[in-house]
Amino acid sequence: MAKLVKFKLNGKDVEAPEGQLVIDAAKDQGVEVPHYCYHPGLGNPGVCRLCVCEVAGAPKPQMTCRTAVKEGLDVKTDSPVAKRAQASSLEFHLANHPLDCPVCDQAGECHLQDYYQRFGLYKSTVREDKRHKEKRKDIGTWVMLDQERCIQCTRCTRFVDNVTKTHELAVFGRGDRSVLDLYPGMRLDNPYSGNVVDICPVGALTDKDFRFSVRAWYLDRTPSVCTGCARGCSVEVHTNTKRPWHTGGRRVARLKPRYNPEVNGWWMCDEGRYGYKSADAKTRVKGSSVLGTDGQPAQLTPADAAARVAKELRELCADNGPEGLAFLVSASLTNEDLFALKALMKRLGVPLSNAVLAPGADQLGEEDALLRRKEKVANLSGAAALGFGVTKGPEALKGKVWGAWTVGRAGHGSWIGLPFTLWQGANAVRGSDTARWVLAGAHWTETDGTVVNFSGRVQRLRAAVPPLGESAPAWAWFGSVLRALGGAFPHDDAGSVFAALSAAEPAFAGLKFELPKDGVLLPKGRPEAATA
Amino acid sequence: MNAKHTVAKVRRPEVRFQEQIYLIEVWKGLVITTRHLLVNLYRHLSVALGRGGPAGSVTTQYPDDPQVTAKRSRTRHRLLKREDGTPRCVACMLCETVCPAKCIYIQAEESPDVMVEKRAKTFKIDLGMCVFCGYCVEACPEDAIRMDTQFIAFPGMTRKDLIWDMPELMGDVKKDPKPVKAVDPLGPAAS
Ligand code: SF4
Ligand code: SF4
Ligand code: SF4
Ligand code: SF4
């Protein structure tokens, strides 16, 4: 830590570490200085000139994103000189800006709009015609470019140069003729391309997936965690429930990364970002059912389903022994789900080694040095910390079991013909319709709970929307079957399950359900088995 | 987190004994009718005899006689067109946002014209819910929506008839005021 020095900010004596950027030091004091090009994750080239402020002793206004704090510095961010300099800078940015706000997806979350209201409010002196450039340029799988709206802050080019190192974008030309464009022959299709939409302070880069669906001001925002891989990026789930016609009835409208210095920084991958669609997909299982003798599924109420599954399990366990029941579980289940599963297995007398959590072939994918992990499940470490084996596949159990209870994973088809087959999950997958029993599971965007990422950090998932139809989180299903078997499961929300979990499981001892927003490390560190 | 919507319970007045026995309420109604009759009789007579005073009320024979409304009254909406006949609306949703009755329903789509960029795929107004405040007209940045004056004849037989779609709002499909047939209270002539 650099040593603290005293300096003056708007006439007030404040302290900040020596060498910190004045713009950051001001932010720490609650003083916002307008800026476009500076982004803490992308550096401070000082090209937008919007953060100019008055610095005593300097002949001209200085850029606070290029000025370091030192002893005795005297900065004024709101003096008449500073304000005029900022407003003039903004006017320069808007000189050729089309002001398409009615058709621009950024409206409502646009830094140009916001800064004009807060720091601009000048009368425009520009009388010349605006320069026209290419609009609606399809530059990649997920991104649409409007060159007219671009203010050349170079955030996106620095992102593809320094973060993904894929170098697709650059600013070409000079002066008012400079345009943002792709390098010839390239397309913006790297696995993190969606991030350029988030960092673009204006509506130059918009998301093709989200384009024109919902206005930003209609969205509700819920902090949660992406369950797309073992990284567990902090995300915000943006939902549109008050005006469903805008998204054709889809409740989850988009995901945005949420800043978490310990996990994902400012970014998230495209796979995770667009993975939200399963929440409202046609494949959602909305009700529970049992296959009749005629091979047709008959609908069951949740209470009925739990009672009948419990009855059947009790009989089969009594006849064939509980060691013959296998649980094939997706390691994306929350700790609460797994804790309830453990209680259910204990009640039935099924050994813990009968639970298979190792990612199946469809749950493994690409990995890179930036964020993505090859295990496409969110809670492998949590499962290991709760004492489940997470490396053994289902092969060892083949031929030795009379029943298979599958939760949220594919491959159920290979168990056809067993006396007991149950598939539980949110989205139907290959083989799920071959099970005799189907229990409707809640999607992760509908789930409250905790997951542990690959480095042992516990984070909170929060339900952004209620479970669809009669679907319920996995812990609720395990709990109601457990209760139907005569066991005790006195919980009706995930928080209560977590309280019991942290009291019973040494790996989670002392943790509270209301975790800090960046999450916390497991008190005893990452479990060894999860690294394998 | 989503705002939890609470539904306010409206307490309906309970039917008291006095109302249940009917006769007292009928009597009260007759008193009101008689009071109106006498007051109007007095006012009409007073004007006819040249003594002035407030004019008595007159029943308009609507729809046989036209309804008279103020010149600047706000009535049905109209979506305006560009010179090439396409709607001016760019589906910015500002009218939908400002509407206090929440009776505008828009879905947006990509416009084939790159200079327009965005347009409405569907644009519906539920005139049965509209409070005719005119905020939508004020909010529109494209001057795409206006309201006619003095046009109040858009009855419908169901609530759905009052939801107008784009062609009707643009005037491409006429929502003809269905003439309300004068109904003989004695039923079809029994002659
Ligand atoms: S970027 Fe879009 S919302 Fe922002 S000022 Fe420009 S046109 Fe308006
Ligand atoms: S890296 Fe993993 S956790 Fe992060 S967004 Fe992508 S899939 Fe989700
Ligand atoms: S007149 Fe008022 S209530 Fe009617 S549609 Fe327009 S904004 Fe809504
Ligand atoms: S405010 Fe005007 S342009 Fe915007 S959606 Fe309404 S009618 Fe269309």
XYZ file of C-alpha atoms in Angstrom, chain A residues 246-502:
257
model
C -41.729 -6.902 -25.176
C -39.855 -10.179 -24.905
C -42.607 -12.424 -26.192
C -43.247 -13.721 -22.690
C -39.596 -14.475 -21.861
C -38.977 -13.294 -18.315
C -35.202 -13.200 -18.301
C -34.100 -10.579 -20.813
C -30.314 -10.586 -20.488
C -27.349 -11.148 -18.197
C -24.717 -8.554 -17.402
C -21.440 -9.139 -15.576
C -21.263 -7.729 -12.060
C -17.886 -6.414 -10.896
C -16.173 -8.873 -8.595
C -12.408 -8.379 -8.225
C -12.016 -11.876 -6.755
C -13.729 -13.839 -9.516
C -14.403 -12.248 -12.865
C -13.353 -8.613 -12.668
C -15.661 -6.739 -15.024
C -16.165 -9.510 -17.578
C -18.084 -12.653 -18.432
C -17.938 -15.068 -21.382
C -20.493 -15.232 -24.204
C -21.429 -18.817 -23.424
C -22.499 -17.774 -19.941
C -24.046 -14.490 -21.074
C -26.374 -16.076 -23.580
C -26.933 -19.212 -21.533
C -29.846 -17.498 -19.773
C -32.228 -18.485 -22.558
C -32.879 -21.892 -21.056
C -34.893 -20.121 -18.325
C -37.822 -19.521 -20.674
C -37.059 -22.115 -23.323
C -39.632 -24.479 -24.774
C -37.716 -27.341 -23.143
C -38.733 -26.214 -19.656
C -40.404 -28.934 -17.621
C -43.300 -27.214 -15.884
C -45.040 -30.064 -14.149
C -44.254 -33.459 -12.699
C -45.499 -36.697 -14.189
C -45.347 -40.458 -14.044
C -45.428 -42.852 -17.000
C -48.609 -44.895 -16.951
C -48.894 -48.528 -18.034
C -49.886 -47.253 -21.482
C -46.550 -45.453 -21.788
C -48.179 -42.040 -21.588
C -47.123 -39.556 -18.890
C -49.826 -38.659 -16.370
C -49.548 -35.290 -14.619
C -48.975 -35.255 -10.863
C -49.359 -32.497 -8.308
C -46.087 -31.782 -6.436
C -47.462 -33.254 -3.191
C -48.678 -36.381 -4.976
C -45.408 -36.817 -6.825
C -43.340 -36.616 -3.622
C -45.640 -38.990 -1.745
C -45.732 -41.596 -4.515
C -41.980 -41.454 -5.175
C -41.376 -41.875 -1.434
C -43.730 -44.860 -1.252
C -42.112 -46.585 -4.206
C -38.603 -45.952 -2.873
C -39.502 -47.298 0.548
C -40.793 -50.532 -0.965
C -37.908 -50.989 -3.396
C -35.329 -50.229 -0.702
C -36.959 -52.777 1.611
C -37.007 -55.459 -1.109
C -33.671 -54.895 -2.839
C -31.557 -53.005 -0.341
C -30.783 -49.279 -0.465
C -27.278 -49.852 -1.927
C -28.946 -50.382 -5.299
C -30.146 -46.791 -5.703
C -27.906 -44.396 -7.621
C -28.142 -40.593 -7.609
C -26.718 -39.006 -10.763
C -26.541 -35.354 -9.919
C -25.421 -32.266 -11.791
C -22.747 -30.481 -9.799
C -24.520 -27.213 -10.649
C -26.892 -27.897 -7.784
C -26.530 -25.465 -4.884
C -25.064 -26.410 -1.517
C -28.583 -26.332 -0.079
C -29.740 -28.848 -2.700
C -26.815 -31.146 -1.969
C -27.301 -30.846 1.786
C -30.943 -31.912 1.397
C -29.827 -34.736 -0.908
C -27.392 -35.922 1.741
C -30.174 -35.982 4.320
C -32.438 -37.911 1.951
C -29.745 -40.479 1.157
C -29.048 -40.931 4.847
C -32.728 -41.516 5.560
C -32.965 -44.104 2.786
C -29.716 -45.732 3.878
C -28.062 -45.126 0.502
C -24.258 -44.775 0.841
C -22.839 -41.391 -0.185
C -20.642 -43.127 -2.768
C -23.809 -43.881 -4.769
C -24.015 -40.216 -5.732
C -22.272 -39.396 -9.010
C -21.372 -35.732 -9.426
C -18.432 -35.882 -11.809
C -19.272 -33.773 -14.873
C -20.628 -35.842 -17.746
C -19.247 -35.545 -21.261
C -21.782 -32.823 -22.061
C -20.690 -30.884 -18.983
C -17.100 -30.496 -20.115
C -16.008 -27.829 -22.535
C -13.432 -25.249 -23.412
C -11.124 -23.625 -20.924
C -8.864 -20.587 -21.216
C -6.659 -18.414 -19.077
C -9.150 -15.555 -18.827
C -12.317 -16.927 -17.214
C -13.734 -20.078 -18.717
C -13.208 -23.356 -16.858
C -13.577 -26.716 -18.534
C -16.076 -28.066 -15.989
C -19.379 -26.513 -17.110
C -20.954 -26.907 -13.692
C -21.022 -24.314 -10.947
C -20.607 -26.138 -7.668
C -18.052 -28.924 -7.946
C -16.094 -27.545 -4.994
C -19.232 -27.224 -2.910
C -20.094 -30.863 -3.589
C -16.599 -31.920 -2.582
C -16.757 -29.793 0.575
C -20.000 -31.533 1.501
C -18.263 -34.898 1.241
C -19.505 -36.068 -2.156
C -17.114 -37.800 -4.530
C -16.744 -35.597 -7.587
C -14.366 -37.571 -9.780
C -16.063 -40.934 -10.258
C -18.375 -41.362 -13.248
C -21.514 -43.518 -13.309
C -19.741 -46.494 -14.956
C -18.831 -48.139 -11.647
C -22.509 -48.368 -10.719
C -23.705 -49.914 -13.984
C -25.251 -53.321 -13.477
C -25.279 -53.001 -9.703
C -28.310 -50.793 -9.242
C -32.069 -51.168 -9.423
C -32.826 -47.482 -9.499
C -31.443 -44.233 -10.932
C -32.477 -40.766 -9.748
C -30.995 -38.222 -12.151
C -30.921 -34.519 -11.398
C -30.305 -31.925 -14.085
C -28.031 -33.933 -16.344
C -28.205 -35.900 -19.568
C -27.575 -39.571 -20.133
C -30.629 -40.833 -18.362
C -31.466 -43.014 -21.341
C -28.761 -45.512 -20.371
C -30.777 -46.541 -17.313
C -33.925 -47.581 -19.193
C -35.469 -50.769 -17.874
C -34.529 -50.370 -14.209
C -37.433 -50.762 -11.788
C -36.989 -47.149 -10.624
C -36.013 -44.316 -12.951
C -36.539 -40.671 -12.065
C -35.404 -37.562 -13.878
C -35.549 -34.167 -12.226
C -34.494 -30.866 -13.748
C -35.470 -27.570 -15.330
C -34.899 -28.247 -19.037
C -35.635 -31.539 -20.757
C -32.445 -33.084 -22.109
C -31.552 -36.130 -24.131
C -32.938 -39.161 -22.321
C -34.993 -37.281 -19.766
C -38.285 -38.455 -21.276
C -37.329 -42.098 -20.789
C -37.646 -41.839 -17.013
C -40.742 -43.208 -15.315
C -40.938 -40.286 -12.927
C -40.297 -36.693 -13.953
C -39.990 -33.956 -11.323
C -40.029 -30.328 -12.510
C -36.938 -28.465 -11.300
C -36.410 -24.723 -10.937
C -33.971 -22.940 -13.262
C -30.885 -21.324 -11.695
C -32.360 -17.869 -12.308
C -35.288 -18.979 -10.130
C -33.119 -20.395 -7.379
C -31.922 -18.979 -4.093
C -28.836 -20.584 -2.666
C -25.057 -20.739 -2.533
C -22.417 -22.244 -4.799
C -18.659 -22.623 -4.361
C -16.459 -21.821 -7.336
C -13.275 -23.645 -8.355
C -11.103 -21.525 -6.072
C -13.283 -22.200 -3.032
C -15.247 -18.930 -3.017
C -18.823 -19.200 -1.747
C -21.264 -16.922 -3.578
C -25.000 -16.281 -3.421
C -27.446 -17.122 -6.165
C -30.596 -15.103 -5.968
C -33.934 -15.909 -7.538
C -34.724 -13.248 -10.128
C -38.094 -14.735 -11.038
C -40.344 -17.269 -9.321
C -40.141 -20.918 -10.451
C -42.138 -21.596 -13.608
C -45.321 -23.628 -13.298
C -45.024 -26.256 -10.602
C -41.253 -26.483 -10.749
C -39.361 -26.300 -7.466
C -35.715 -26.092 -6.408
C -33.997 -29.444 -5.889
C -33.720 -29.018 -2.091
C -37.492 -28.633 -1.908
C -38.022 -31.884 -3.841
C -35.512 -33.808 -1.720
C -37.052 -32.270 1.389
C -40.612 -33.236 0.516
C -39.658 -36.823 -0.364
C -37.706 -36.959 2.884
C -40.738 -35.725 4.811
C -42.981 -38.223 3.023
C -40.586 -40.918 4.224
C -41.160 -39.731 7.778
C -37.913 -37.789 8.117
C -37.528 -34.278 9.475
C -36.813 -31.426 7.079
C -38.073 -28.283 8.810
C -37.104 -25.777 6.091
C -39.180 -23.747 3.713
C -36.554 -21.425 2.279
C -32.971 -21.794 1.155
C -31.725 -19.529 3.949
C -33.040 -21.890 6.572
C -31.420 -24.853 4.786
C -28.133 -22.960 4.721
C -28.311 -22.210 8.438
C -28.676 -25.943 9.137
C -25.908 -26.677 6.644
C -23.387 -24.293 8.169
